[in-house]
PDB file of C-alpha atoms in Angstrom:
ATOM      1  CA  MET A  49      94.030  83.385 155.765  1.00 65.00           C
ATOM      2  CA  ASN A  50      92.502  80.017 156.651  1.00 92.00           C
ATOM      3  CA  VAL A  51      91.906  78.343 153.288  1.00 96.00           C
ATOM      4  CA  ASN A  52      90.354  74.866 153.130  1.00 98.00           C
ATOM      5  CA  ILE A  53      91.480  72.964 150.041  1.00 98.00           C
ATOM      6  CA  LEU A  54      90.230  69.607 148.823  1.00 98.00           C
ATOM      7  CA  TYR A  55      92.637  67.805 146.478  1.00 98.00           C
ATOM      8  CA  VAL A  56      91.242  64.727 144.705  1.00 98.00           C
ATOM      9  CA  ASP A  57      93.670  62.424 142.895  1.00 97.00           C
ATOM     10  CA  ASP A  58      93.787  58.634 142.495  1.00 96.00           C
ATOM     11  CA  GLU A  59      97.581  58.640 142.929  1.00 95.00           C
ATOM     12  CA  PRO A  60      98.538  58.613 146.649  1.00 96.00           C
ATOM     13  CA  HIS A  61     102.018  59.956 145.807  1.00 96.00           C
ATOM     14  CA  ASN A  62     100.502  63.118 144.284  1.00 94.00           C
ATOM     15  CA  LEU A  63      98.255  63.576 147.316  1.00 96.00           C
ATOM     16  CA  SER A  64     101.139  63.281 149.768  1.00 97.00           C
ATOM     17  CA  ALA A  65     103.372  65.586 147.687  1.00 95.00           C
ATOM     18  CA  PHE A  66     100.609  68.198 147.540  1.00 96.00           C
ATOM     19  CA  LYS A  67      99.910  67.938 151.259  1.00 96.00           C
ATOM     20  CA  ALA A  68     103.622  68.154 152.133  1.00 96.00           C
ATOM     21  CA  THR A  69     104.010  71.237 149.949  1.00 95.00           C
ATOM     22  CA  TYR A  70     100.968  73.210 151.113  1.00 96.00           C
ATOM     23  CA  ARG A  71     100.001  71.974 154.598  1.00 95.00           C
ATOM     24  CA  ARG A  72     101.785  74.863 156.342  1.00 95.00           C
ATOM     25  CA  LEU A  73      99.904  77.418 154.245  1.00 96.00           C
ATOM     26  CA  TYR A  74      96.418  75.895 154.021  1.00 97.00           C
ATOM     27  CA  ASN A  75      94.117  73.294 155.559  1.00 97.00           C
ATOM     28  CA  VAL A  76      94.561  70.481 153.050  1.00 98.00           C
ATOM     29  CA  PHE A  77      92.015  67.676 152.709  1.00 98.00           C
ATOM     30  CA  THR A  78      92.827  64.842 150.315  1.00 98.00           C
ATOM     31  CA  ALA A  79      90.739  62.156 148.660  1.00 98.00           C
ATOM     32  CA  GLU A  80      91.702  59.253 146.397  1.00 97.00           C
ATOM     33  CA  SER A  81      88.343  59.216 144.594  1.00 96.00           C
ATOM     34  CA  ALA A  82      85.320  61.328 143.738  1.00 96.00           C
ATOM     35  CA  ASP A  83      83.300  59.410 146.350  1.00 96.00           C
ATOM     36  CA  GLU A  84      85.842  60.239 149.092  1.00 97.00           C
ATOM     37  CA  GLY A  85      85.803  63.845 147.902  1.00 97.00           C
ATOM     38  CA  ARG A  86      82.005  64.042 148.260  1.00 97.00           C
ATOM     39  CA  VAL A  87      82.232  62.750 151.848  1.00 97.00           C
ATOM     40  CA  ILE A  88      84.713  65.502 152.728  1.00 98.00           C
ATOM     41  CA  LEU A  89      82.566  68.153 151.010  1.00 98.00           C
ATOM     42  CA  ASP A  90      79.579  67.059 153.101  1.00 97.00           C
ATOM     43  CA  LYS A  91      81.578  67.465 156.338  1.00 97.00           C
ATOM     44  CA  GLU A  92      83.848  70.474 155.714  1.00 97.00           C
ATOM     45  CA  GLU A  93      83.517  73.999 154.363  1.00 96.00           C
ATOM     46  CA  ILE A  94      85.811  73.737 151.349  1.00 98.00           C
ATOM     47  CA  HIS A  95      86.903  76.940 149.601  1.00 98.00           C
ATOM     48  CA  VAL A  96      88.992  75.509 146.736  1.00 98.00           C
ATOM     49  CA  ILE A  97      88.703  72.122 145.017  1.00 98.00           C
ATOM     50  CA  ILE A  98      91.618  70.813 142.973  1.00 97.00           C
ATOM     51  CA  THR A  99      91.103  67.546 141.147  1.00 96.00           C
ATOM     52  CA  ASP A 100      93.045  65.369 138.764  1.00 93.00           C
ATOM     53  CA  GLN A 101      91.282  64.975 135.419  1.00 90.00           C
ATOM     54  CA  ARG A 102      92.154  61.345 134.664  1.00 89.00           C
ATOM     55  CA  MET A 103      90.926  59.046 137.400  1.00 91.00           C
ATOM     56  CA  PRO A 104      89.618  55.454 137.031  1.00 90.00           C
ATOM     57  CA  LYS A 105      85.902  55.704 137.869  1.00 92.00           C
ATOM     58  CA  THR A 106      85.119  59.404 137.516  1.00 93.00           C
ATOM     59  CA  THR A 107      87.015  62.105 135.627  1.00 91.00           C
ATOM     60  CA  GLY A 108      87.758  65.381 137.352  1.00 91.00           C
ATOM     61  CA  VAL A 109      85.212  67.180 135.164  1.00 89.00           C
ATOM     62  CA  GLU A 110      82.532  64.570 135.948  1.00 92.00           C
ATOM     63  CA  PHE A 111      83.272  64.923 139.668  1.00 95.00           C
ATOM     64  CA  LEU A 112      83.051  68.729 139.565  1.00 94.00           C
ATOM     65  CA  ALA A 113      79.856  68.670 137.491  1.00 92.00           C
ATOM     66  CA  SER A 114      78.286  66.144 139.878  1.00 95.00           C
ATOM     67  CA  ILE A 115      78.760  68.352 142.949  1.00 96.00           C
ATOM     68  CA  LEU A 116      77.613  71.677 141.465  1.00 94.00           C
ATOM     69  CA  ASP A 117      74.047  71.469 142.788  1.00 94.00           C
ATOM     70  CA  LYS A 118      74.978  70.511 146.335  1.00 96.00           C
ATOM     71  CA  HIS A 119      78.294  72.420 146.592  1.00 96.00           C
ATOM     72  CA  PRO A 120      78.184  75.401 144.206  1.00 95.00           C
ATOM     73  CA  ASP A 121      80.495  77.706 146.154  1.00 96.00           C
ATOM     74  CA  PRO A 122      84.015  76.196 146.098  1.00 97.00           C
ATOM     75  CA  ILE A 123      86.278  77.471 143.335  1.00 97.00           C
ATOM     76  CA  ARG A 124      87.330  74.608 141.081  1.00 95.00           C
ATOM     77  CA  MET A 125      90.644  73.714 139.426  1.00 95.00           C
ATOM     78  CA  ILE A 126      91.674  70.762 137.255  1.00 91.00           C
ATOM     79  CA  LEU A 127      95.229  69.448 137.514  1.00 88.00           C
ATOM     80  CA  THR A 128      96.389  67.093 134.780  1.00 83.00           C
ATOM     81  CA  GLY A 129      99.428  65.719 133.042  1.00 80.00           C
ATOM     82  CA  TYR A 130      97.546  65.486 129.739  1.00 73.00           C
ATOM     83  CA  THR A 131      96.506  68.137 127.269  1.00 71.00           C
ATOM     84  CA  ASP A 132      93.066  67.263 126.004  1.00 69.00           C
ATOM     85  CA  ILE A 133      91.196  70.198 124.458  1.00 69.00           C
ATOM     86  CA  ASP A 134      87.830  68.433 124.856  1.00 71.00           C
ATOM     87  CA  ALA A 135      88.524  67.995 128.584  1.00 68.00           C
ATOM     88  CA  VAL A 136      89.439  71.680 128.836  1.00 70.00           C
ATOM     89  CA  ILE A 137      86.182  72.702 127.137  1.00 69.00           C
ATOM     90  CA  ASP A 138      84.158  70.300 129.320  1.00 69.00           C
ATOM     91  CA  ALA A 139      85.920  71.611 132.423  1.00 66.00           C
ATOM     92  CA  ILE A 140      84.892  75.151 131.643  1.00 73.00           C
ATOM     93  CA  ASN A 141      81.370  74.400 130.445  1.00 65.00           C
ATOM     94  CA  LYS A 142      80.280  71.529 132.696  1.00 70.00           C
ATOM     95  CA  GLY A 143      82.479  71.788 135.766  1.00 66.00           C
ATOM     96  CA  GLN A 144      82.682  75.593 136.021  1.00 80.00           C
ATOM     97  CA  VAL A 145      86.447  75.332 136.365  1.00 85.00           C
ATOM     98  CA  TYR A 146      88.443  78.427 137.299  1.00 86.00           C
ATOM     99  CA  ARG A 147      91.855  77.088 136.209  1.00 86.00           C
ATOM    100  CA  TYR A 148      93.183  74.161 134.186  1.00 83.00           C
ATOM    101  CA  ILE A 149      96.734  73.467 135.398  1.00 87.00           C
ATOM    102  CA  GLN A 150      99.378  71.194 133.874  1.00 84.00           C
ATOM    103  CA  LYS A 151     101.230  68.575 135.922  1.00 86.00           C
ATOM    104  CA  PRO A 152     103.818  68.706 137.247  1.00 88.00           C
ATOM    105  CA  TRP A 153     102.626  71.881 138.920  1.00 89.00           C
ATOM    106  CA  MET A 154     104.937  74.766 139.665  1.00 91.00           C
ATOM    107  CA  GLU A 155     104.727  75.306 143.427  1.00 93.00           C
ATOM    108  CA  ALA A 156     104.694  79.132 143.313  1.00 93.00           C
ATOM    109  CA  ASP A 157     102.225  79.290 140.399  1.00 94.00           C
ATOM    110  CA  LEU A 158      99.797  76.899 142.049  1.00 94.00           C
ATOM    111  CA  LYS A 159     100.049  78.889 145.300  1.00 95.00           C
ATOM    112  CA  ILE A 160      99.136  82.091 143.423  1.00 95.00           C
ATOM    113  CA  ASN A 161      96.187  80.329 141.749  1.00 95.00           C
ATOM    114  CA  ILE A 162      94.971  78.982 145.097  1.00 96.00           C
ATOM    115  CA  GLU A 163      95.149  82.453 146.640  1.00 96.00           C
ATOM    116  CA  LYS A 164      93.302  84.029 143.700  1.00 96.00           C
ATOM    117  CA  ALA A 165      90.665  81.285 143.859  1.00 96.00           C
ATOM    118  CA  TYR A 166      90.179  81.909 147.588  1.00 97.00           C
ATOM    119  CA  GLU A 167      89.872  85.641 146.923  1.00 96.00           C
ATOM    120  CA  ILE A 168      87.118  84.929 144.374  1.00 96.00           C
ATOM    121  CA  TYR A 169      85.397  82.623 146.881  1.00 96.00           C
ATOM    122  CA  MET A 170      85.427  85.344 149.544  1.00 96.00           C
ATOM    123  CA  LEU A 171      84.246  88.067 147.128  1.00 97.00           C
ATOM    124  CA  ARG A 172      81.312  85.895 146.013  1.00 94.00           C
ATOM    125  CA  LYS A 173      80.434  85.145 149.639  1.00 95.00           C
ATOM    126  CA  GLU A 174      80.565  88.843 150.544  1.00 97.00           C
ATOM    127  CA  ASN A 175      78.448  89.660 147.489  1.00 97.00           C
ATOM    128  CA  ARG A 176      75.779  87.124 148.547  1.00 95.00           C
ATOM    129  CA  GLU A 177      75.744  88.548 152.095  1.00 96.00           C
ATOM    130  CA  LEU A 178      75.455  92.144 150.867  1.00 96.00           C
ATOM    131  CA  THR A 179      72.675  91.183 148.455  1.00 96.00           C
ATOM    132  CA  ALA A 180      70.758  89.507 151.297  1.00 95.00           C
ATOM    133  CA  LYS A 181      71.163  92.617 153.482  1.00 96.00           C
ATOM    134  CA  LEU A 182      70.007  94.820 150.621  1.00 95.00           C
ATOM    135  CA  LEU A 183      66.897  92.688 150.088  1.00 95.00           C
ATOM    136  CA  THR A 184      66.078  92.880 153.812  1.00 95.00           C
ATOM    137  CA  ALA A 185      66.584  96.653 153.870  1.00 93.00           C
ATOM    138  CA  ASN A 186      64.414  96.987 150.765  1.00 93.00           C
ATOM    139  CA  GLN A 187      61.615  94.949 152.363  1.00 93.00           C
ATOM    140  CA  GLN A 188      61.799  97.104 155.497  1.00 92.00           C
ATOM    141  CA  LEU A 189      61.619 100.279 153.439  1.00 91.00           C
ATOM    142  CA  GLU A 190      58.614  98.965 151.506  1.00 91.00           C
ATOM    143  CA  PHE A 191      56.907  98.113 154.796  1.00 90.00           C
ATOM    144  CA  LEU A 192      57.555 101.619 156.173  1.00 88.00           C
ATOM    145  CA  LEU A 193      56.333 103.184 152.937  1.00 88.00           C
ATOM    146  CA  ARG A 194      53.084 101.178 153.111  1.00 86.00           C
ATOM    147  CA  GLN A 195      52.669 102.228 156.753  1.00 86.00           C
ATOM    148  CA  ASN A 196      53.056 105.897 155.819  1.00 82.00           C
ATOM    149  CA  LEU A 197      50.621 105.582 152.920  1.00 78.00           C
ATOM    150  CA  LEU A 198      47.993 103.998 155.183  1.00 76.00           C
ATOM    151  CA  SER A 199      48.240 106.612 157.907  1.00 71.00           C
TER     152      SER A 199
END
């Protein structure tokens, strides 16, 4: 399993702790801001995005909502030390967030959530590929049917 994770947090200590914890299991990319996160998303195929909610310029929800059009596929998670019900609702509605996780994270729980998120990513990808194949097969069948009707 080769999972690419982007973790966005304005606190360098959190980024280094996350990377130290998960670098042996996953390909971990880190960014200290939403802007840095966008640069990484443009260069790498990211499967799971984890972002802190409270950051100086852009909240985690704002970041996730801002990348939906260009990067709809990664599974999204918010990591925060604060419980803010409005942020939770925004995360679900605007940022299409899969999980809202409290800091400090529990290493094993976060690992399970990352693996489940990756599984969802792969299932959605497989579903898109199968749908595309089905559409192609359907077009070919329609073509053959027209050919038979004409002859």
